[in-house]
mmCIF file of C-alpha atoms in Angstrom:
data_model
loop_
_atom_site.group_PDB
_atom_site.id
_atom_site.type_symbol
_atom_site.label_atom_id
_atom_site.label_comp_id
_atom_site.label_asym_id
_atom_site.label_seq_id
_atom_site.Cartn_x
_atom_site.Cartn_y
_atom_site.Cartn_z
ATOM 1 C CA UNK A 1 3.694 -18.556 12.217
ATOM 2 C CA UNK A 2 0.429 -18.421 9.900
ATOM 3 C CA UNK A 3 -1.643 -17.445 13.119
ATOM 4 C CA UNK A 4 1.439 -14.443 14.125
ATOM 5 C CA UNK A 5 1.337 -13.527 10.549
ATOM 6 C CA UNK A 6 -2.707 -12.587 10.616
ATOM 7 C CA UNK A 7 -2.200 -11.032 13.837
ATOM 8 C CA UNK A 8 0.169 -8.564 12.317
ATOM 9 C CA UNK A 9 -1.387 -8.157 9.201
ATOM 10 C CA UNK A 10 -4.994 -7.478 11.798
ATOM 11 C CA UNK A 11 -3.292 -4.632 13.140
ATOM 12 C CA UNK A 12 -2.357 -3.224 9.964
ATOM 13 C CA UNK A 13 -5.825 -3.108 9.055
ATOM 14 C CA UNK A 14 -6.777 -0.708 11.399
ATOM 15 C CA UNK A 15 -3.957 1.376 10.982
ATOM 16 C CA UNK A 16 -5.714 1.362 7.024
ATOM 17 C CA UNK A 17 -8.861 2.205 8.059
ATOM 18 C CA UNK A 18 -7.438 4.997 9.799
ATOM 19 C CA UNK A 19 -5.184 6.239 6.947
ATOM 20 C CA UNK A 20 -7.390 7.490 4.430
ATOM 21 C CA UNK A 21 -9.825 9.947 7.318
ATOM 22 C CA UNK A 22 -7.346 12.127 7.206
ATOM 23 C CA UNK A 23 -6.859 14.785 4.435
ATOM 24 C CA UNK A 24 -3.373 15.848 5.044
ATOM 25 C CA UNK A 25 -0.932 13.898 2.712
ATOM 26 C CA UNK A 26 1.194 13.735 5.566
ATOM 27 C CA UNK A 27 -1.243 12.108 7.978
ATOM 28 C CA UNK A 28 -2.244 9.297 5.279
ATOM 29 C CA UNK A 29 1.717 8.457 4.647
ATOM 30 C CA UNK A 30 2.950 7.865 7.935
ATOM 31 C CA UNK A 31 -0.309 5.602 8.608
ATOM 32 C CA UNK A 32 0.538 3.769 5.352
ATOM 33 C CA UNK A 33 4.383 3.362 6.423
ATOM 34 C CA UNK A 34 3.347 1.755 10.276
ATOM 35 C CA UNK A 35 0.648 -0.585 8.335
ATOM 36 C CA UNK A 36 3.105 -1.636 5.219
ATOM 37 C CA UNK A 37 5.827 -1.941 7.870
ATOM 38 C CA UNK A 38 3.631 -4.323 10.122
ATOM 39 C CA UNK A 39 2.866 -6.131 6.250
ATOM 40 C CA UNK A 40 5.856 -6.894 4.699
ATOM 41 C CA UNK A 41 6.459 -8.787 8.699
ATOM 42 C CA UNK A 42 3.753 -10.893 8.325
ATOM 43 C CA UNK A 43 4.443 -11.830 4.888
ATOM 44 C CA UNK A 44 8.314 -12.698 6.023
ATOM 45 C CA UNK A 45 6.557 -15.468 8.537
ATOM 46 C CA UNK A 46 4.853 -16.518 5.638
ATOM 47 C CA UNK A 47 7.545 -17.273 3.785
ATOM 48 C CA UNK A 48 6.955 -14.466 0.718
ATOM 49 C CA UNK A 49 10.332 -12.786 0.053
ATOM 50 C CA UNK A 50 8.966 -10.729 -2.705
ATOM 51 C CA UNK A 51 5.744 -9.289 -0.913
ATOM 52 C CA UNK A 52 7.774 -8.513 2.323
ATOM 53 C CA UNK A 53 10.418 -6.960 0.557
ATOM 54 C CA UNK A 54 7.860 -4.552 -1.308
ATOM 55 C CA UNK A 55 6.560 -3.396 1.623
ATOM 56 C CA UNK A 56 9.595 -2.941 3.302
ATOM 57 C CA UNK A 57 10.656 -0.792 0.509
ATOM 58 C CA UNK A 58 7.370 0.439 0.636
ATOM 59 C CA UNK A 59 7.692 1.298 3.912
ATOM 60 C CA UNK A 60 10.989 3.483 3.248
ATOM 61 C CA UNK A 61 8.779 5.081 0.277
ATOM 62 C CA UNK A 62 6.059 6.353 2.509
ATOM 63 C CA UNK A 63 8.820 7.598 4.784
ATOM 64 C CA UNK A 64 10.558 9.943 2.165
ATOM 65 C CA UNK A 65 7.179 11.158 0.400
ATOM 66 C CA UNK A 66 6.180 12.683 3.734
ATOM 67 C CA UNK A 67 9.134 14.827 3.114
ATOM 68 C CA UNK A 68 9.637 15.388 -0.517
ATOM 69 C CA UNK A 69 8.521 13.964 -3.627
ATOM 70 C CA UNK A 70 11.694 13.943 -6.392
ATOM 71 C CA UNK A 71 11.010 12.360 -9.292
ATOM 72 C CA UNK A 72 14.006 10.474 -9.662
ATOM 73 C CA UNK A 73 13.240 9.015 -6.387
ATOM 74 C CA UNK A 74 10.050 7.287 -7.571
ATOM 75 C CA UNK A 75 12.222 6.101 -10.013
ATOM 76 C CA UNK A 76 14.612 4.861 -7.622
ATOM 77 C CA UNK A 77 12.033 2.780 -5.684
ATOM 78 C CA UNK A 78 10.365 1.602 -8.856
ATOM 79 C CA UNK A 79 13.593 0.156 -9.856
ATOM 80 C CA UNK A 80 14.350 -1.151 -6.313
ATOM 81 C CA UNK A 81 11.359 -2.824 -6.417
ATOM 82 C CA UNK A 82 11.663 -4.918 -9.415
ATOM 83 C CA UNK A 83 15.070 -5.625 -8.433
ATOM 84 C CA UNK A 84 13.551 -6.873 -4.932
ATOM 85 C CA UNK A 85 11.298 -9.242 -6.969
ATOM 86 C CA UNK A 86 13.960 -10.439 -9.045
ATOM 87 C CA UNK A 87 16.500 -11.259 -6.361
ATOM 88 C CA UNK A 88 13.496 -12.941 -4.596
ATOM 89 C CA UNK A 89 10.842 -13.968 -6.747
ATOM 90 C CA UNK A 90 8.271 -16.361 -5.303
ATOM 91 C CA UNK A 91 6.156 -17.773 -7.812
ATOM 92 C CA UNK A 92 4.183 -15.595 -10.565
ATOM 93 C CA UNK A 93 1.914 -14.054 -8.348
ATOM 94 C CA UNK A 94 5.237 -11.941 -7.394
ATOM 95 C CA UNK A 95 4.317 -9.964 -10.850
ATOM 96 C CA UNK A 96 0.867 -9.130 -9.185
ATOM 97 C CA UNK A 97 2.533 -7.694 -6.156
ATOM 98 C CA UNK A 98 5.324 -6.267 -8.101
ATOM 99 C CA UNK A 99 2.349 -4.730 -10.235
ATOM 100 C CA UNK A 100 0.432 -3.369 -7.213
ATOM 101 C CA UNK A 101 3.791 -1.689 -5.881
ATOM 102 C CA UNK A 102 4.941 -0.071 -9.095
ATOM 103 C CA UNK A 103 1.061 2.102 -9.405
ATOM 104 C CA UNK A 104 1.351 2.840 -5.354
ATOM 105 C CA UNK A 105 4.767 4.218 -5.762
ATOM 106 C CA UNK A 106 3.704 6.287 -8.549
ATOM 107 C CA UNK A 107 0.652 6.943 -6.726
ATOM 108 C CA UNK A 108 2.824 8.047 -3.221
ATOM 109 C CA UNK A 109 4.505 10.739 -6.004
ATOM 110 C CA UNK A 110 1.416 12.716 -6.675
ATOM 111 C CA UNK A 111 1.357 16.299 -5.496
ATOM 112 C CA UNK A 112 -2.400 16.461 -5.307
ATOM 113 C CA UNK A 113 -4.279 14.475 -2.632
ATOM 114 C CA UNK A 114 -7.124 12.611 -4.984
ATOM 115 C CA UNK A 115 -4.739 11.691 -7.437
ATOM 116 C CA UNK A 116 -2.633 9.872 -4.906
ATOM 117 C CA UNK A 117 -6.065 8.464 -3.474
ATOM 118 C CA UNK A 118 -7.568 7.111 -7.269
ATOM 119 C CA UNK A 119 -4.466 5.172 -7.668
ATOM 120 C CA UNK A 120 -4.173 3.783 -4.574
ATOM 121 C CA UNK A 121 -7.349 1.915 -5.366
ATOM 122 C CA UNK A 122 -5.767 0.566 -8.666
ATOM 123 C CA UNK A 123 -2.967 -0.504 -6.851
ATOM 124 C CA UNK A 124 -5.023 -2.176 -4.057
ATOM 125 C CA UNK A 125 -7.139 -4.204 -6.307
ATOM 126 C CA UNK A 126 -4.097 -5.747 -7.374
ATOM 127 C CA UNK A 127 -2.964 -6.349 -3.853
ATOM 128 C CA UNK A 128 -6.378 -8.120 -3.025
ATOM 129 C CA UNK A 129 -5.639 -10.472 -5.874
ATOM 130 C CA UNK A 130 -2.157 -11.101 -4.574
ATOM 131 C CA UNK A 131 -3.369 -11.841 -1.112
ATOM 132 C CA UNK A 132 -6.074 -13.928 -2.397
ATOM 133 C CA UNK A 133 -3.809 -16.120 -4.644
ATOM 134 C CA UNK A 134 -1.585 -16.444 -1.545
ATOM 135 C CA UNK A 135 -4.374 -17.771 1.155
ATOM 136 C CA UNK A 136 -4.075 -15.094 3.435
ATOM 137 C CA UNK A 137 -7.352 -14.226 4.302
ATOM 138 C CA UNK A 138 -6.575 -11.342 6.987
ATOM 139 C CA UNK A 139 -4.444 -9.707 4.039
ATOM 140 C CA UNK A 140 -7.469 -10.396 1.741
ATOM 141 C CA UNK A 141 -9.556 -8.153 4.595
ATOM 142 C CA UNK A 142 -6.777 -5.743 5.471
ATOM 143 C CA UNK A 143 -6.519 -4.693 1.468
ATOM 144 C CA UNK A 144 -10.799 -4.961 1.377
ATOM 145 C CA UNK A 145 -10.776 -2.587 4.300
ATOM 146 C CA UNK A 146 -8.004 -0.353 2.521
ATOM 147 C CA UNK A 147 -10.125 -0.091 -0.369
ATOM 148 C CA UNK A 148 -13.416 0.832 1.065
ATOM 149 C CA UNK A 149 -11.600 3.773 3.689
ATOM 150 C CA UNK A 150 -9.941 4.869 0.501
ATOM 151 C CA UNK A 151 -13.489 5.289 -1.164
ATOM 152 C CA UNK A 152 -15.274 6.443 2.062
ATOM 153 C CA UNK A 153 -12.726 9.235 2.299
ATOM 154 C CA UNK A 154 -13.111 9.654 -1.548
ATOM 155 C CA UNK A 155 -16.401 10.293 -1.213
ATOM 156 C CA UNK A 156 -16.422 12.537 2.032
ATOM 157 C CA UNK A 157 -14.025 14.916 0.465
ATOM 158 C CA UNK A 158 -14.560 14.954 -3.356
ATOM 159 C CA UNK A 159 -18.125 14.381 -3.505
ATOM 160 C CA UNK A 160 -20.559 17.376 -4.400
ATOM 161 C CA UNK A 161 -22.366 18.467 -1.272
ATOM 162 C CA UNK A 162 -25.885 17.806 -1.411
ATOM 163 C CA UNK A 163 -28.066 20.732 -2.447
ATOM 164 C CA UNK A 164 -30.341 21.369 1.066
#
């Protein structure tokens, strides 16, 4: 199951790199739901109720903020999510992920495109620890990659152009 689980989490990384080219809000979500969905999978084989239930709720986030962004909703899934953990709680590394989830959803709320983007990378250095306390080096890469497409498309959007 270990060797399934990196498989899944493998593809998921390439479905992050991809996420975070795009500009479009839209474009970036529904990459995020297909990786997170792929995720919360691989850590079901690995026995980690509280990580794959995160991402499956995470997954149902991404889903709704391509279509609206309520406020009471990010409410909703914030409190879904620490119910998740509760009902399934793992060890205390489940605060880390439960962490990690709680600045991504309020990150998936933002109305402007670097906002969302400047959290996400809060919220995936906590996911990198997670991963990292749990041994699962593909997830350690997958959040790694994350991270740096995040910052790549950071930079090629926000950054001032050069003077020629």
């Amino acid at each position: 199951m270990f060797i399934l689980s990196q498989c899944l989490v493998a593809i998921a990384t390439l479905l992050d790199l991809a996420s975070f080219q795009f500009k479009q809000r839209q474009f970036i979500l529904a990459c995020l739901f297909s990786s997170v969905l792929l995720t919360s999978v691989h850590f079901l084989l690995l026995d980690n109720l509280s990580a794959a239930s995160l991402m499956l709720i995470a997954a149902v986030r991404y889903v709704y903020c391509i279509f609206a962004r309520k406020t009471r909703m990010m409410v909703v899934f914030m409190l879904l999510s620490i119910i998740a953990v509760s009902l399934t709680w793992y060890n205390w590394v489940s605060v880390i992920a439960l962490a990690a989830t709680l600045i991504q959803t309020y990150a998936s709320f933002q109305s402007k495109d670097l906002s969302l983007r400047l959290m996400m990378v809060v919220g995936t250095l906590c996911w990198i620890t997670h991963n990292a306390l749990l041994f699962s080096p593909v997830a350690v890469v997958m959040e790694t990659v994350f991270l740096l497409s995040n910052l790549v498309g950071i930079w090629r959007y926000y950054a001032p152009p050069k003077a020629v």
